[in-house]
PDB file of C-alpha atoms and ligand atoms in Angstrom:
ATOM      1  CA  MET A   1     318.881  30.330  86.594  1.00  0.00           C
ATOM      2  CA  ALA A   2     319.076  27.223  88.823  1.00  0.00           C
ATOM      3  CA  ALA A   3     314.933  28.200  88.881  1.00  0.00           C
ATOM      4  CA  ALA A   4     314.785  25.854  85.946  1.00  0.00           C
ATOM      5  CA  HIS A   5     315.372  22.520  88.301  1.00  0.00           C
ATOM      6  CA  SER A   6     311.463  23.184  88.722  1.00  0.00           C
ATOM      7  CA  VAL A   7     311.186  20.670  86.112  1.00  0.00           C
ATOM      8  CA  GLY A   8     312.975  17.601  84.849  1.00  0.00           C
ATOM      9  CA  PHE A   9     314.983  14.866  86.192  1.00  0.00           C
ATOM     10  CA  SER A  10     318.078  13.992  87.674  1.00  0.00           C
ATOM     11  CA  HIS A  11     320.020  10.715  87.821  1.00  0.00           C
ATOM     12  CA  CYS A  12     320.614   9.000  91.414  1.00  0.00           C
ATOM     13  CA  GLY A  13     324.029   9.583  90.839  1.00  0.00           C
ATOM     14  CA  LYS A  14     324.459  13.401  90.866  1.00  0.00           C
ATOM     15  CA  PHE A  15     323.453  13.789  94.636  1.00  0.00           C
ATOM     16  CA  ALA A  16     324.269  10.274  95.934  1.00  0.00           C
ATOM     17  CA  ASN A  17     326.907  12.031  97.929  1.00  0.00           C
ATOM     18  CA  ARG A  18     324.522  14.077  99.927  1.00  0.00           C
ATOM     19  CA  ILE A  19     323.029  11.006 101.347  1.00  0.00           C
ATOM     20  CA  TYR A  20     325.392   8.190 101.601  1.00  0.00           C
ATOM     21  CA  ASN A  21     328.729  10.040 102.199  1.00  0.00           C
ATOM     22  CA  PHE A  22     328.747  13.781 102.749  1.00  0.00           C
ATOM     23  CA  SER A  23     331.233  13.694 105.395  1.00  0.00           C
ATOM     24  CA  ARG A  24     333.128  11.559 108.254  1.00  0.00           C
ATOM     25  CA  GLY A  25     330.649  11.035 111.159  1.00  0.00           C
ATOM     26  CA  ASN A  26     327.986  13.080 109.037  1.00  0.00           C
ATOM     27  CA  PRO A  27     326.608  10.816 106.458  1.00  0.00           C
ATOM     28  CA  VAL A  28     323.706  13.134 105.243  1.00  0.00           C
ATOM     29  CA  ASP A  29     323.954  16.607 103.952  1.00  0.00           C
ATOM     30  CA  PRO A  30     322.990  18.317 107.055  1.00  0.00           C
ATOM     31  CA  THR A  31     321.538  21.059 105.060  1.00  0.00           C
ATOM     32  CA  LEU A  32     318.978  18.449 103.429  1.00  0.00           C
ATOM     33  CA  ASN A  33     315.128  17.855 105.022  1.00  0.00           C
ATOM     34  CA  ARG A  34     315.764  14.701 106.950  1.00  0.00           C
ATOM     35  CA  ALA A  35     312.139  13.047 105.698  1.00  0.00           C
ATOM     36  CA  TYR A  36     313.425  14.150 101.738  1.00  0.00           C
ATOM     37  CA  ALA A  37     316.611  12.533 102.729  1.00  0.00           C
ATOM     38  CA  THR A  38     315.202   9.223 103.975  1.00  0.00           C
ATOM     39  CA  GLN A  39     312.924   9.238 100.663  1.00  0.00           C
ATOM     40  CA  LEU A  40     315.826   9.755  98.526  1.00  0.00           C
ATOM     41  CA  GLN A  41     317.573   7.249  99.771  1.00  0.00           C
ATOM     42  CA  GLN A  42     314.159   4.759  99.272  1.00  0.00           C
ATOM     43  CA  MET A  43     314.464   6.274  95.754  1.00  0.00           C
ATOM     44  CA  CYS A  44     318.248   5.622  95.311  1.00  0.00           C
ATOM     45  CA  PRO A  45     319.440   2.721  97.143  1.00  0.00           C
ATOM     46  CA  ARG A  46     322.990   2.294  97.029  1.00  0.00           C
ATOM     47  CA  ASN A  47     324.292   0.440  93.794  1.00  0.00           C
ATOM     48  CA  VAL A  48     320.699   1.784  92.209  1.00  0.00           C
ATOM     49  CA  ASP A  49     320.466   1.257  88.586  1.00  0.00           C
ATOM     50  CA  PRO A  50     322.765   4.094  86.765  1.00  0.00           C
ATOM     51  CA  ARG A  51     319.706   5.109  84.301  1.00  0.00           C
ATOM     52  CA  ILE A  52     317.061   5.951  87.187  1.00  0.00           C
ATOM     53  CA  ALA A  53     316.168   9.867  87.013  1.00  0.00           C
ATOM     54  CA  ILE A  54     314.240  11.021  89.995  1.00  0.00           C
ATOM     55  CA  ASN A  55     312.081  14.670  89.848  1.00  0.00           C
ATOM     56  CA  MET A  56     314.516  17.540  91.209  1.00  0.00           C
ATOM     57  CA  ASP A  57     310.997  19.137  92.255  1.00  0.00           C
ATOM     58  CA  PRO A  58     309.447  16.739  94.488  1.00  0.00           C
ATOM     59  CA  ILE A  59     306.480  18.808  95.034  1.00  0.00           C
ATOM     60  CA  THR A  60     305.480  19.950  91.566  1.00  0.00           C
ATOM     61  CA  PRO A  61     307.653  17.957  88.949  1.00  0.00           C
ATOM     62  CA  ASN A  62     305.621  18.827  85.994  1.00  0.00           C
ATOM     63  CA  THR A  63     304.808  22.365  86.767  1.00  0.00           C
ATOM     64  CA  PHE A  64     307.284  25.498  85.813  1.00  0.00           C
ATOM     65  CA  ASP A  65     306.526  27.628  89.385  1.00  0.00           C
ATOM     66  CA  ASN A  66     308.233  28.815  92.509  1.00  0.00           C
ATOM     67  CA  THR A  67     307.535  25.926  94.388  1.00  0.00           C
ATOM     68  CA  TYR A  68     311.187  25.385  93.552  1.00  0.00           C
ATOM     69  CA  PHE A  69     312.173  28.281  96.101  1.00  0.00           C
ATOM     70  CA  LYS A  70     309.590  26.699  99.070  1.00  0.00           C
ATOM     71  CA  ASN A  71     311.283  23.501  98.609  1.00  0.00           C
ATOM     72  CA  LEU A  72     314.792  25.191  99.456  1.00  0.00           C
ATOM     73  CA  GLN A  73     313.198  27.012 102.546  1.00  0.00           C
ATOM     74  CA  GLN A  74     312.166  23.752 103.353  1.00  0.00           C
ATOM     75  CA  GLY A  75     315.521  21.881 102.799  1.00  0.00           C
ATOM     76  CA  LYS A  76     314.438  20.012  99.817  1.00  0.00           C
ATOM     77  CA  GLY A  77     316.914  21.369  97.110  1.00  0.00           C
ATOM     78  CA  LEU A  78     318.121  18.207  95.560  1.00  0.00           C
ATOM     79  CA  PHE A  79     321.677  19.315  94.550  1.00  0.00           C
ATOM     80  CA  THR A  80     323.945  21.423  96.644  1.00  0.00           C
ATOM     81  CA  SER A  81     323.953  23.941  94.320  1.00  0.00           C
ATOM     82  CA  ASP A  82     319.992  24.307  94.985  1.00  0.00           C
ATOM     83  CA  GLN A  83     320.701  24.440  98.399  1.00  0.00           C
ATOM     84  CA  ILE A  84     322.854  26.848  99.101  1.00  0.00           C
ATOM     85  CA  LEU A  85     320.771  29.446  97.886  1.00  0.00           C
ATOM     86  CA  TYR A  86     318.762  29.165 100.680  1.00  0.00           C
ATOM     87  CA  THR A  87     321.880  28.373 103.408  1.00  0.00           C
ATOM     88  CA  ASP A  88     323.901  31.579 102.110  1.00  0.00           C
ATOM     89  CA  LEU A  89     322.725  34.545 103.633  1.00  0.00           C
ATOM     90  CA  LYS A  90     323.708  36.645 100.602  1.00  0.00           C
ATOM     91  CA  SER A  91     320.690  34.826  98.324  1.00  0.00           C
ATOM     92  CA  ARG A  92     318.552  33.766 101.029  1.00  0.00           C
ATOM     93  CA  PRO A  93     316.604  37.125 100.458  1.00  0.00           C
ATOM     94  CA  THR A  94     315.995  36.465  96.848  1.00  0.00           C
ATOM     95  CA  VAL A  95     314.715  33.078  97.557  1.00  0.00           C
ATOM     96  CA  ASP A  96     312.290  33.971 100.023  1.00  0.00           C
ATOM     97  CA  ALA A  97     311.165  37.022  97.730  1.00  0.00           C
ATOM     98  CA  TRP A  98     310.592  34.304  94.873  1.00  0.00           C
ATOM     99  CA  ALA A  99     309.041  31.770  96.979  1.00  0.00           C
ATOM    100  CA  GLY A 100     306.491  34.442  98.268  1.00  0.00           C
ATOM    101  CA  ASN A 101     305.882  36.490  94.833  1.00  0.00           C
ATOM    102  CA  SER A 102     305.557  33.788  91.954  1.00  0.00           C
ATOM    103  CA  VAL A 103     304.719  37.010  89.297  1.00  0.00           C
ATOM    104  CA  ALA A 104     308.273  38.360  90.383  1.00  0.00           C
ATOM    105  CA  PHE A 105     309.894  35.068  89.758  1.00  0.00           C
ATOM    106  CA  GLN A 106     308.209  34.679  86.542  1.00  0.00           C
ATOM    107  CA  GLN A 107     309.465  37.870  85.294  1.00  0.00           C
ATOM    108  CA  ALA A 108     312.827  37.279  86.570  1.00  0.00           C
ATOM    109  CA  PHE A 109     313.158  34.479  85.026  1.00  0.00           C
ATOM    110  CA  ILE A 110     312.294  35.736  81.370  1.00  0.00           C
ATOM    111  CA  THR A 111     315.236  38.476  82.159  1.00  0.00           C
ATOM    112  CA  ALA A 112     317.718  35.714  82.641  1.00  0.00           C
ATOM    113  CA  ILE A 113     316.384  32.798  80.587  1.00  0.00           C
ATOM    114  CA  THR A 114     316.753  35.267  77.903  1.00  0.00           C
ATOM    115  CA  LYS A 115     319.954  36.757  78.722  1.00  0.00           C
ATOM    116  CA  LEU A 116     321.611  32.958  78.498  1.00  0.00           C
ATOM    117  CA  GLY A 117     320.147  32.526  75.497  1.00  0.00           C
ATOM    118  CA  ARG A 118     322.190  35.644  74.013  1.00  0.00           C
ATOM    119  CA  VAL A 119     325.541  33.924  75.167  1.00  0.00           C
ATOM    120  CA  GLY A 120     324.846  31.771  72.271  1.00  0.00           C
ATOM    121  CA  VAL A 121     327.073  28.612  70.944  1.00  0.00           C
ATOM    122  CA  LYS A 122     330.910  28.744  71.381  1.00  0.00           C
ATOM    123  CA  THR A 123     332.769  26.854  68.985  1.00  0.00           C
ATOM    124  CA  GLY A 124     336.552  26.070  67.931  1.00  0.00           C
ATOM    125  CA  ARG A 125     338.766  28.814  69.094  1.00  0.00           C
ATOM    126  CA  GLY A 126     335.623  30.676  70.371  1.00  0.00           C
ATOM    127  CA  GLY A 127     334.431  28.559  73.269  1.00  0.00           C
ATOM    128  CA  ASN A 128     336.557  26.636  76.016  1.00  0.00           C
ATOM    129  CA  ILE A 129     335.845  23.374  77.490  1.00  0.00           C
ATOM    130  CA  ARG A 130     336.805  23.224  81.110  1.00  0.00           C
ATOM    131  CA  THR A 131     337.054  19.423  82.669  1.00  0.00           C
ATOM    132  CA  ASP A 132     338.410  21.211  85.818  1.00  0.00           C
ATOM    133  CA  CYS A 133     335.985  24.566  86.140  1.00  0.00           C
ATOM    134  CA  GLY A 134     338.903  26.310  88.247  1.00  0.00           C
ATOM    135  CA  VAL A 135     341.286  26.071  85.402  1.00  0.00           C
ATOM    136  CA  LEU A 136     341.052  26.818  82.092  1.00  0.00           C
ATOM    137  CA  GLY A 137     341.132  24.349  79.396  1.00  0.00           C
ATOM    138  CA  ARG A 138     343.442  23.680  76.292  1.00  0.00           C
TER     139      ARG A 138
HETATM  140  C1  HEM B 201     322.858  28.792  87.105  1.00  0.00           C
HETATM  141  C2  HEM B 201     322.737  28.063  86.667  1.00  0.00           C
HETATM  142  C3  HEM B 201     322.231  26.389  87.027  1.00  0.00           C
HETATM  143  C4  HEM B 201     322.892  25.976  87.788  1.00  0.00           C
HETATM  144  C5  HEM B 201     324.438  26.046  88.956  1.00  0.00           C
HETATM  145  C6  HEM B 201     322.751  24.244  87.711  1.00  0.00           C
HETATM  146  C7  HEM B 201     323.429  23.605  88.545  1.00  0.00           C
HETATM  147  C8  HEM B 201     323.414  21.827  88.114  1.00  0.00           C
HETATM  148  C9  HEM B 201     324.175  21.101  88.901  1.00  0.00           C
HETATM  149  C10 HEM B 201     325.497  21.298  89.866  1.00  0.00           C
HETATM  150  C11 HEM B 201     323.612  19.781  88.513  1.00  0.00           C
HETATM  151  C12 HEM B 201     324.591  18.667  89.087  1.00  0.00           C
HETATM  152  C13 HEM B 201     325.139  18.182  87.600  1.00  0.00           C
HETATM  153  C14 HEM B 201     326.144  17.157  88.390  1.00  0.00           C
HETATM  154  O1  HEM B 201     326.300  16.837  89.550  1.00  0.00           O
HETATM  155  O2  HEM B 201     326.871  16.423  87.193  1.00  0.00           O
HETATM  156  C15 HEM B 201     322.394  20.190  87.500  1.00  0.00           C
HETATM  157  C16 HEM B 201     321.798  19.343  86.972  1.00  0.00           C
HETATM  158  C17 HEM B 201     321.138  19.541  86.019  1.00  0.00           C
HETATM  159  N1  HEM B 201     320.172  20.678  85.468  1.00  0.00           N
HETATM  160 FE1  HEM B 201     321.079  22.501  85.905  1.00  0.00          FE
HETATM  161  N2  HEM B 201     322.144  24.312  86.705  1.00  0.00           N
HETATM  162  C18 HEM B 201     321.725  25.290  86.184  1.00  0.00           C
HETATM  163  C19 HEM B 201     320.346  25.485  85.253  1.00  0.00           C
HETATM  164  C20 HEM B 201     319.984  24.453  84.585  1.00  0.00           C
HETATM  165  C21 HEM B 201     318.820  25.101  83.532  1.00  0.00           C
HETATM  166  C22 HEM B 201     318.814  26.771  82.852  1.00  0.00           C
HETATM  167  C23 HEM B 201     318.379  23.988  83.256  1.00  0.00           C
HETATM  168  C24 HEM B 201     317.367  23.404  82.296  1.00  0.00           C
HETATM  169  C25 HEM B 201     316.981  24.572  81.223  1.00  0.00           C
HETATM  170  C26 HEM B 201     318.994  22.658  84.016  1.00  0.00           C
HETATM  171  C27 HEM B 201     318.613  21.831  83.826  1.00  0.00           C
HETATM  172  C28 HEM B 201     319.270  20.179  84.706  1.00  0.00           C
HETATM  173  C29 HEM B 201     319.109  19.218  84.648  1.00  0.00           C
HETATM  174  C30 HEM B 201     318.285  17.869  83.825  1.00  0.00           C
HETATM  175  C31 HEM B 201     319.853  18.541  85.669  1.00  0.00           C
HETATM  176  C32 HEM B 201     320.220  16.995  85.729  1.00  0.00           C
HETATM  177  C33 HEM B 201     320.987  16.217  84.866  1.00  0.00           C
HETATM  178  C34 HEM B 201     321.376  14.711  85.212  1.00  0.00           C
HETATM  179  O3  HEM B 201     320.877  14.096  86.693  1.00  0.00           O
HETATM  180  O4  HEM B 201     321.934  13.574  84.444  1.00  0.00           O
HETATM  181  N3  HEM B 201     320.121  22.998  85.111  1.00  0.00           N
HETATM  182  N4  HEM B 201     322.488  21.596  87.494  1.00  0.00           N
END
């Protein structure tokens, strides 16, 4: 479903940790394509206006397509949750399959988004809003 990141924008603050303070001695996430990381730093300088948003798919930002998966193969996934789909060997075969077959991707997306649509909106006691994903809220 993260394939929905094939279109749309994201605010710089959502991925700033990957390009400025990833880890000690390694400010840039090593799974990120070097040229893409530099491009992101240029578009999102430190202390950027928090309203600034950039394309989630740097190659075909206005087309809903399987370029998202081709980007992942090149280290051009914007979020950690995107790039890990390729870094993790459990999901990499799926990324490769959909990068190479746009019809298979489109069909799988229809199935997934239809299921997601049927989840429905949870209200009141029917749902649970978590401030920490790992802890059930009250
Ligand atoms: C398994 C499915 C998905 C995962 C794991 C996922 C994950 C993420 C993550 C981690 C972020 C960064 C947000 C943050 O750090 O606060 C994000 C942002 C975003 N996602 Fe997704 N997402 C998924 C599905 C979708 C879908 C279905 C859509 C649209 C229909 C979507 C649209 C967006 C947009 C527009 C942003 C940028 C928000 C902003 O910068 O303000 N995502 N997503």
